[in-house]
Tab-separated table of C-alpha atoms in Angstrom:
chain	number	residue	atom	x	y	z
A	1	GLY	CA	-1.198	3.535	13.064
A	2	PHE	CA	-4.359	2.609	11.134
A	3	LEU	CA	-4.520	-0.780	9.406
A	4	PRO	CA	-7.499	-2.681	7.956
A	5	LEU	CA	-7.921	-6.047	9.718
A	6	GLN	CA	-9.954	-9.009	8.548
A	7	GLY	CA	-12.508	-10.286	11.067
A	8	HIS	CA	-12.400	-13.873	12.356
A	9	VAL	CA	-16.123	-14.647	12.510
A	10	VAL	CA	-17.521	-12.397	9.778
A	11	ARG	CA	-14.725	-12.265	7.184
A	12	ASN	CA	-15.131	-8.577	6.462
A	13	TRP	CA	-12.545	-5.831	6.836
A	14	LYS	CA	-12.512	-3.196	9.560
A	15	VAL	CA	-10.002	-0.414	10.105
A	16	ARG	CA	-8.367	-0.521	13.533
A	17	TRP	CA	-5.738	1.551	15.322
A	18	PHE	CA	-2.707	-0.666	16.001
A	19	VAL	CA	-0.084	-0.231	18.707
A	20	LEU	CA	3.025	-2.452	18.631
A	21	LEU	CA	4.476	-3.346	22.030
A	22	GLN	CA	7.459	-5.543	22.869
A	23	ASP	CA	5.471	-8.777	23.053
A	24	LYS	CA	2.057	-8.010	21.580
A	25	LEU	CA	0.154	-6.046	18.967
A	26	LEU	CA	-2.898	-4.238	20.348
A	27	TYR	CA	-5.722	-2.942	18.185
A	28	TYR	CA	-8.430	-0.418	19.057
A	29	LYS	CA	-11.793	0.503	17.606
A	30	ILE	CA	-12.405	4.062	16.414
A	31	GLU	CA	-15.830	5.338	17.429
A	32	GLY	CA	-17.151	8.793	16.563
A	33	GLY	CA	-13.728	9.935	15.422
A	34	LYS	CA	-11.983	8.911	18.646
A	35	LYS	CA	-9.987	5.861	19.710
A	36	GLU	CA	-11.737	3.826	22.394
A	37	PRO	CA	-9.782	3.561	25.666
A	38	SER	CA	-9.651	-0.248	25.858
A	39	PRO	CA	-8.171	-2.494	23.134
A	40	LYS	CA	-10.624	-4.348	20.917
A	41	GLY	CA	-8.154	-7.226	20.763
A	42	ARG	CA	-4.540	-8.276	20.959
A	43	ILE	CA	-2.148	-10.451	18.970
A	44	LEU	CA	0.470	-12.209	21.121
A	45	LEU	CA	3.795	-12.236	19.279
A	46	ASP	CA	5.512	-15.032	21.217
A	47	GLY	CA	5.794	-17.963	18.796
A	48	CYS	CA	4.150	-15.923	16.032
A	49	THR	CA	5.188	-16.298	12.387
A	50	ILE	CA	4.958	-13.500	9.854
A	51	THR	CA	4.420	-13.723	6.086
A	52	CYS	CA	5.298	-10.632	4.057
A	53	PRO	CA	4.571	-10.202	1.237
A	54	CYS	CA	1.342	-12.175	1.570
A	55	LEU	CA	-0.449	-12.716	-1.743
A	56	GLU	CA	-3.394	-14.826	-0.569
A	57	TYR	CA	-5.909	-12.148	-1.597
A	58	GLU	CA	-5.678	-11.085	-5.233
A	59	ASN	CA	-7.289	-7.682	-4.683
A	60	ARG	CA	-5.218	-6.896	-1.595
A	61	PRO	CA	-1.514	-7.048	-2.525
A	62	LEU	CA	-0.253	-5.137	0.532
A	63	LEU	CA	-1.048	-7.685	3.247
A	64	ILE	CA	0.905	-8.901	6.253
A	65	LYS	CA	-0.122	-12.298	7.616
A	66	LEU	CA	0.493	-13.191	11.252
A	67	LYS	CA	-0.026	-16.754	12.481
A	68	THR	CA	0.013	-17.140	16.254
A	69	LYS	CA	1.311	-20.258	18.002
A	70	THR	CA	-2.348	-21.237	18.519
A	71	ASN	CA	-2.714	-21.228	14.691
A	72	THR	CA	-4.913	-18.136	14.524
A	73	ASP	CA	-4.392	-16.153	11.308
A	74	TYR	CA	-4.486	-12.347	11.242
A	75	PHE	CA	-4.425	-10.410	7.977
A	76	LEU	CA	-3.384	-6.740	8.178
A	77	GLU	CA	-3.424	-4.426	5.166
A	78	CYS	CA	-1.188	-1.412	4.625
A	79	CYS	CA	-1.672	1.548	2.293
A	80	SER	CA	1.703	1.342	0.563
A	81	ARG	CA	4.575	-1.093	0.156
A	82	GLU	CA	6.849	1.211	2.140
A	83	GLU	CA	4.418	1.199	5.061
A	84	ARG	CA	3.921	-2.565	4.796
A	85	ASP	CA	7.648	-3.273	4.823
A	86	SER	CA	8.162	-0.892	7.752
A	87	TRP	CA	5.438	-2.611	9.814
A	88	ALA	CA	6.770	-6.054	8.858
A	89	LEU	CA	10.314	-5.125	9.895
A	90	ASP	CA	9.187	-3.756	13.262
A	91	ILE	CA	6.901	-6.729	13.966
A	92	THR	CA	9.649	-9.185	12.964
A	93	GLY	CA	12.035	-7.396	15.319
A	94	ALA	CA	9.516	-7.729	18.164
A	95	ILE	CA	8.939	-11.437	17.432
A	96	HIS	CA	12.675	-12.205	17.464
A	97	ALA	CA	13.641	-9.697	20.168
A	98	GLY	CA	14.622	-12.488	22.539
A	99	HIS	CA	16.608	-14.361	19.889
A	100	PRO	CA	19.580	-12.199	18.763
A	101	VAL	CA	21.083	-15.039	16.684
A	102	GLN	CA	17.920	-15.162	14.545
A	103	VAL	CA	18.014	-11.392	14.106
A	104	GLN	CA	21.631	-11.579	12.889
A	105	GLU	CA	20.688	-14.356	10.456
A	106	LEU	CA	17.806	-12.265	9.070
A	107	HIS	CA	20.181	-9.361	8.416
A	108	ARG	CA	22.736	-11.682	6.798
A	109	MET	CA	20.121	-13.159	4.457
A	110	LYS	CA	18.787	-9.706	3.617
A	111	ASN	CA	22.187	-8.453	2.442
A	112	SER	CA	23.360	-11.484	0.484
A	113	PHE	CA	22.244	-12.963	-2.810
A	114	LYS	CA	22.880	-16.178	-4.685
A	115	LEU	CA	20.553	-17.684	-7.276
A	116	LEU	CA	19.527	-21.129	-6.054
A	117	GLU	CA	21.330	-23.818	-8.045
A	118	ASN	CA	18.166	-25.786	-8.839
A	119	ILE	CA	16.278	-22.756	-10.173
A	120	SER	CA	16.683	-21.459	-13.710
A	121	LEU	CA	15.385	-18.180	-15.114
A	122	HIS	CA	13.301	-20.205	-17.594
A	123	ASN	CA	11.670	-21.990	-14.648
A	124	ILE	CA	10.840	-18.679	-12.964
A	125	VAL	CA	9.246	-17.323	-16.136
A	126	GLU	CA	7.189	-20.500	-16.564
A	127	ARG	CA	5.908	-20.081	-13.020
A	128	MET	CA	5.143	-16.412	-13.716
A	129	TYR	CA	2.939	-17.456	-16.641
A	130	ASP	CA	0.919	-19.935	-14.532
A	131	SER	CA	-2.751	-18.944	-14.721
A	132	SER	CA	-3.500	-19.697	-11.055
A	133	THR	CA	-0.255	-19.032	-9.153
A	134	GLY	CA	1.618	-16.780	-11.587
A	135	ILE	CA	1.974	-13.030	-11.479
A	136	LYS	CA	-1.289	-11.170	-11.978
A	137	LEU	CA	-1.455	-9.162	-15.200
A	138	THR	CA	-3.498	-5.973	-15.037
A	139	ARG	CA	-4.198	-2.789	-16.946
A	140	ASN	CA	-2.129	0.123	-15.705
A	141	LEU	CA	-1.814	3.817	-16.439
A	142	ASP	CA	1.387	5.663	-17.262
A	143	GLN	CA	1.460	9.302	-18.375
A	144	GLY	CA	-2.203	9.060	-19.398
A	145	ASN	CA	-1.632	5.901	-21.475
A	146	ARG	CA	-3.288	2.629	-20.551
A	147	TYR	CA	-1.234	-0.558	-20.931
A	148	LYS	CA	-2.718	-4.048	-21.023
A	149	GLU	CA	-1.229	-7.175	-19.429
A	150	THR	CA	1.363	-5.422	-17.301
A	151	PHE	CA	2.657	-5.754	-13.754
A	152	THR	CA	4.445	-3.271	-11.529
A	153	GLY	CA	8.028	-3.612	-10.382
A	154	SER	CA	7.020	-3.950	-6.738
A	155	ALA	CA	4.380	-6.570	-7.628
A	156	LEU	CA	7.076	-8.716	-9.268
A	157	VAL	CA	9.346	-8.292	-6.235
A	158	ASP	CA	6.480	-9.388	-3.969
A	159	TRP	CA	5.763	-12.394	-6.196
A	160	LEU	CA	9.399	-13.545	-6.281
A	161	ILE	CA	9.630	-13.406	-2.479
A	162	SER	CA	6.280	-15.097	-1.848
A	163	ASN	CA	7.249	-17.933	-4.212
A	164	SER	CA	10.604	-18.430	-2.423
A	165	PHE	CA	12.782	-17.389	-5.362
A	166	ALA	CA	14.257	-14.675	-3.125
A	167	VAL	CA	14.304	-13.965	0.608
A	168	SER	CA	14.704	-10.173	0.508
A	169	ARG	CA	13.723	-7.293	-1.713
A	170	PHE	CA	17.386	-6.795	-2.647
A	171	GLU	CA	17.567	-10.376	-3.902
A	172	ALA	CA	14.282	-10.050	-5.778
A	173	VAL	CA	15.369	-6.835	-7.518
A	174	THR	CA	18.626	-8.520	-8.576
A	175	LEU	CA	16.676	-11.486	-9.907
A	176	ALA	CA	14.194	-9.251	-11.755
A	177	SER	CA	17.102	-7.361	-13.326
A	178	MET	CA	18.481	-10.686	-14.596
A	179	LEU	CA	15.086	-11.510	-16.129
A	180	MET	CA	15.133	-8.138	-17.882
A	181	ASP	CA	18.743	-8.523	-19.077
A	182	GLU	CA	17.872	-11.910	-20.573
A	183	ASN	CA	14.869	-10.328	-22.349
A	184	PHE	CA	12.207	-12.348	-20.488
A	185	ILE	CA	10.518	-9.133	-19.334
A	186	ARG	CA	10.739	-5.584	-20.627
A	187	PRO	CA	9.951	-2.114	-19.273
A	188	VAL	CA	6.951	-0.140	-20.526
A	189	GLY	CA	6.164	3.476	-19.783
A	190	VAL	CA	8.414	6.345	-18.824
A	191	ARG	CA	9.657	5.426	-15.323
A	192	SER	CA	10.783	1.874	-15.957
A	193	THR	CA	12.277	2.691	-19.369
A	194	GLU	CA	14.319	5.615	-18.033
A	195	ALA	CA	15.687	3.433	-15.225
A	196	THR	CA	17.304	1.059	-17.727
A	197	ARG	CA	19.691	3.858	-18.720
A	198	SER	CA	21.226	3.879	-15.229
A	199	SER	CA	24.895	2.925	-15.032
A	200	ASP	CA	24.258	1.172	-11.726
A	201	PRO	CA	22.972	-2.399	-12.385
A	202	SER	CA	21.007	-2.377	-9.119
A	203	GLU	CA	18.966	0.621	-10.320
A	204	LYS	CA	17.988	-0.708	-13.761
A	205	PHE	CA	14.928	-2.499	-12.359
A	206	LEU	CA	12.657	-0.484	-10.047
A	207	ASP	CA	10.974	-1.922	-6.954
A	208	ASP	CA	8.240	0.637	-7.413
A	209	SER	CA	4.442	0.552	-7.706
A	210	THR	CA	4.484	3.089	-10.574
A	211	ALA	CA	7.134	1.356	-12.728
A	212	LEU	CA	5.488	-0.924	-15.309
A	213	TYR	CA	6.793	-4.117	-16.908
A	214	MET	CA	5.412	-6.822	-19.165
A	215	PHE	CA	6.466	-10.144	-20.642
A	216	ALA	CA	8.732	-9.509	-23.625
A	217	GLU	CA	6.457	-11.621	-25.803
A	218	SER	CA	3.336	-9.630	-24.903
A	219	SER	CA	1.708	-7.274	-27.342
A	220	LYS	CA	2.499	-3.586	-27.372
A	221	LYS	CA	0.523	-1.068	-25.384
A	222	ASN	CA	-3.166	-0.677	-25.987
A	223	THR	CA	-4.966	2.507	-25.105
A	224	SER	CA	-8.498	1.759	-24.018
A	225	SER	CA	-11.535	3.365	-25.535
A	226	LYS	CA	-13.549	5.851	-23.538
A	227	GLU	CA	-16.275	3.250	-23.017
A	228	GLU	CA	-13.847	1.011	-21.085
A	229	VAL	CA	-12.740	3.716	-18.679
A	230	HIS	CA	-14.946	4.084	-15.625
A	231	PHE	CA	-13.018	6.923	-14.027
A	232	ASN	CA	-11.315	10.116	-15.091
A	233	ILE	CA	-7.882	9.056	-16.349
A	234	SER	CA	-6.373	12.522	-16.030
A	235	GLU	CA	-7.321	12.731	-12.341
A	236	LEU	CA	-5.659	9.426	-11.473
A	237	SER	CA	-2.635	9.668	-13.757
A	238	GLY	CA	-0.668	12.135	-11.633
A	239	THR	CA	2.431	11.211	-9.661
A	240	ILE	CA	1.642	9.969	-6.157
A	241	VAL	CA	3.188	12.425	-3.696
A	242	LYS	CA	1.837	11.021	-0.431
A	243	GLN	CA	-0.640	8.418	0.791
A	244	GLY	CA	-1.893	7.217	4.142
A	245	PHE	CA	-4.854	6.581	6.417
A	246	LEU	CA	-6.727	9.587	7.829
A	247	ILE	CA	-10.119	10.056	9.504
A	248	LYS	CA	-12.609	12.096	7.485
A	249	GLN	CA	-15.945	13.604	8.487
A	250	GLY	CA	-18.836	12.790	6.157
A	251	HIS	CA	-20.711	15.609	4.433
A	252	LYS	CA	-24.243	14.376	5.126
A	253	ARG	CA	-24.272	12.257	8.299
A	254	LYS	CA	-21.277	14.056	9.817
A	255	ASN	CA	-19.881	10.734	11.040
A	256	TRP	CA	-16.178	9.916	11.017
A	257	LYS	CA	-14.658	7.183	8.863
A	258	VAL	CA	-11.081	6.079	8.255
A	259	ARG	CA	-10.187	6.557	4.622
A	260	LYS	CA	-7.062	5.920	2.593
A	261	PHE	CA	-5.987	9.261	1.102
A	262	VAL	CA	-3.833	9.509	-2.034
A	263	LEU	CA	-2.277	12.856	-2.955
A	264	ARG	CA	-1.257	13.275	-6.602
A	265	ALA	CA	0.541	16.004	-8.529
A	266	ASP	CA	0.369	16.929	-12.230
A	267	PRO	CA	-2.602	17.143	-12.079
A	268	ALA	CA	-3.042	17.975	-8.393
A	269	PHE	CA	-5.845	15.902	-6.864
A	270	LEU	CA	-6.639	14.419	-3.468
A	271	HIS	CA	-8.661	11.192	-3.639
A	272	TYR	CA	-9.906	9.023	-0.799
A	273	TYR	CA	-10.772	5.338	-0.763
A	274	ASP	CA	-12.730	3.013	1.520
A	275	PRO	CA	-10.057	0.548	2.749
A	276	THR	CA	-12.697	-2.032	3.726
A	277	LYS	CA	-13.843	-2.482	0.118
A	278	GLU	CA	-12.380	-5.010	-2.303
A	279	ASP	CA	-12.142	-2.709	-5.316
A	280	ASN	CA	-9.511	-0.014	-5.508
A	281	LYS	CA	-11.735	2.799	-6.734
A	282	PRO	CA	-11.942	6.212	-5.068
A	283	VAL	CA	-15.143	6.992	-3.184
A	284	GLY	CA	-14.428	10.698	-3.502
A	285	GLY	CA	-11.872	13.290	-4.453
A	286	PHE	CA	-11.322	16.825	-5.635
A	287	SER	CA	-8.908	19.075	-7.473
A	288	LEU	CA	-6.502	20.975	-5.233
A	289	ARG	CA	-6.220	24.009	-7.482
A	290	GLY	CA	-7.511	27.041	-5.607
A	291	CYS	CA	-7.956	25.117	-2.336
A	292	LEU	CA	-7.136	26.437	1.123
A	293	VAL	CA	-5.647	24.076	3.718
A	294	SER	CA	-5.054	24.892	7.363
A	295	ALA	CA	-4.621	23.289	10.778
A	296	LEU	CA	-7.442	23.625	13.296
A	297	GLU	CA	-6.673	24.388	16.902
A	298	ASP	CA	-7.108	21.513	19.344
A	299	ASN	CA	-8.497	23.613	22.231
A	300	GLY	CA	-12.149	22.944	21.468
A	301	VAL	CA	-14.181	21.618	18.570
A	302	PRO	CA	-14.477	24.137	15.695
A	303	ALA	CA	-17.808	25.020	14.140
A	304	GLY	CA	-18.785	22.520	11.465
A	305	VAL	CA	-17.145	19.591	13.263
A	306	LYS	CA	-19.406	17.039	14.923
A	307	GLY	CA	-18.600	14.300	17.413
A	308	ASN	CA	-16.039	13.760	20.140
A	309	VAL	CA	-13.000	14.007	17.907
A	310	GLN	CA	-9.473	12.898	18.786
A	311	GLY	CA	-7.734	16.093	17.659
A	312	ASN	CA	-4.970	16.879	15.132
A	313	LEU	CA	-7.610	18.326	12.814
A	314	PHE	CA	-7.077	20.164	9.575
A	315	LYS	CA	-9.476	21.609	7.032
A	316	ILE	CA	-9.452	21.837	3.258
A	317	ILE	CA	-11.761	24.322	1.529
A	318	THR	CA	-12.155	23.786	-2.215
A	319	LYS	CA	-12.585	26.612	-4.713
A	320	ASN	CA	-16.282	25.615	-4.789
A	321	ASP	CA	-16.438	26.331	-1.028
A	322	ILE	CA	-16.817	22.675	0.028
A	323	HIS	CA	-15.308	22.088	3.476
A	324	TYR	CA	-13.457	18.843	4.276
A	325	TYR	CA	-12.605	18.113	7.924
A	326	ILE	CA	-9.833	15.569	8.394
A	327	GLN	CA	-8.008	14.099	11.413
A	328	ALA	CA	-4.401	12.942	11.364
A	329	SER	CA	-3.016	10.449	13.871
A	330	SER	CA	-0.522	12.957	15.302
A	331	LYS	CA	0.488	16.604	15.099
A	332	ALA	CA	3.581	15.630	13.117
A	333	GLU	CA	1.496	13.747	10.557
A	334	ARG	CA	-0.903	16.690	10.258
A	335	VAL	CA	2.031	19.017	9.517
A	336	GLN	CA	3.360	16.572	6.892
A	337	TRP	CA	0.024	16.416	5.074
A	338	ILE	CA	-0.487	20.190	5.130
A	339	GLU	CA	3.052	20.805	3.860
A	340	ALA	CA	2.539	18.243	1.066
A	341	ILE	CA	-0.832	19.729	-0.002
A	342	LYS	CA	-0.001	23.468	0.093
A	343	PRO	CA	2.410	23.573	-2.893
A	344	LEU	CA	-0.246	21.873	-5.052
A	345	THR	CA	-3.011	24.412	-4.396
């Protein structure tokens, strides 16, 4: 699948197509909408260590860090926490494939939890408040409302793991629930507040990027003024239905670029982002109301499509008659995107 990778010489980000094998991770360059035949590089997994979650880059919370036995660092970015955790699990399995005892130990640690004796909840909260290494407080949207100094449930889970307070997401969720029960943190917004009504203790705190929390001592929500908002709140306030990397043809130059697509409902919008950029602002998007979406046959390049494309094409025509040509990585993925978009048109 597609993952942004940080370069070693020039420390910029490029999107590459990654293929995980038993002992190595290959990555390919995409040129003109098609994967090049030979790998651009390879990461040998023998003796490799993996860090996930990796919070070394403040603006890129969904990183996986791989350090080879020659001490070369690779940073890979995913488009969602689910995708990141899936990649991390598969890569970890490949690294430890020849060591079944280590694999069993990883599973044992994942499914057990005990708060370390030398760590108190007060100590964790103090560390969370630390201005340099604590959890990052941001403005977030929920149901059209903007909240100041909040963090998401999944961001707290990532932080607890990266700071060695927990070794698995199950442990971190349990720990976060304890922080909430002891009134160190509190839910804000609809999703996180509704979860607290669950009779199951493990479901009271949500490991979710749309569930918002804040320190219990923090001020109540603040809705920003129109001058502070640099994007259309209503467009970006919908529920995320699907997200992933797809290749899109440009409107002017007709070149192909990998973009991160985010599909939202209520209101129904499809936005796309440049995954090589530091900010998390859409570079384009459109309402899905009145749109037509359809698969394009792979036996030849349709009119309006330029370049030597890989295939698995589909087209979206907006109600303003703007045509978007998009490539998925497989036929199955193309079907999934079309089926997700159609009900929202």
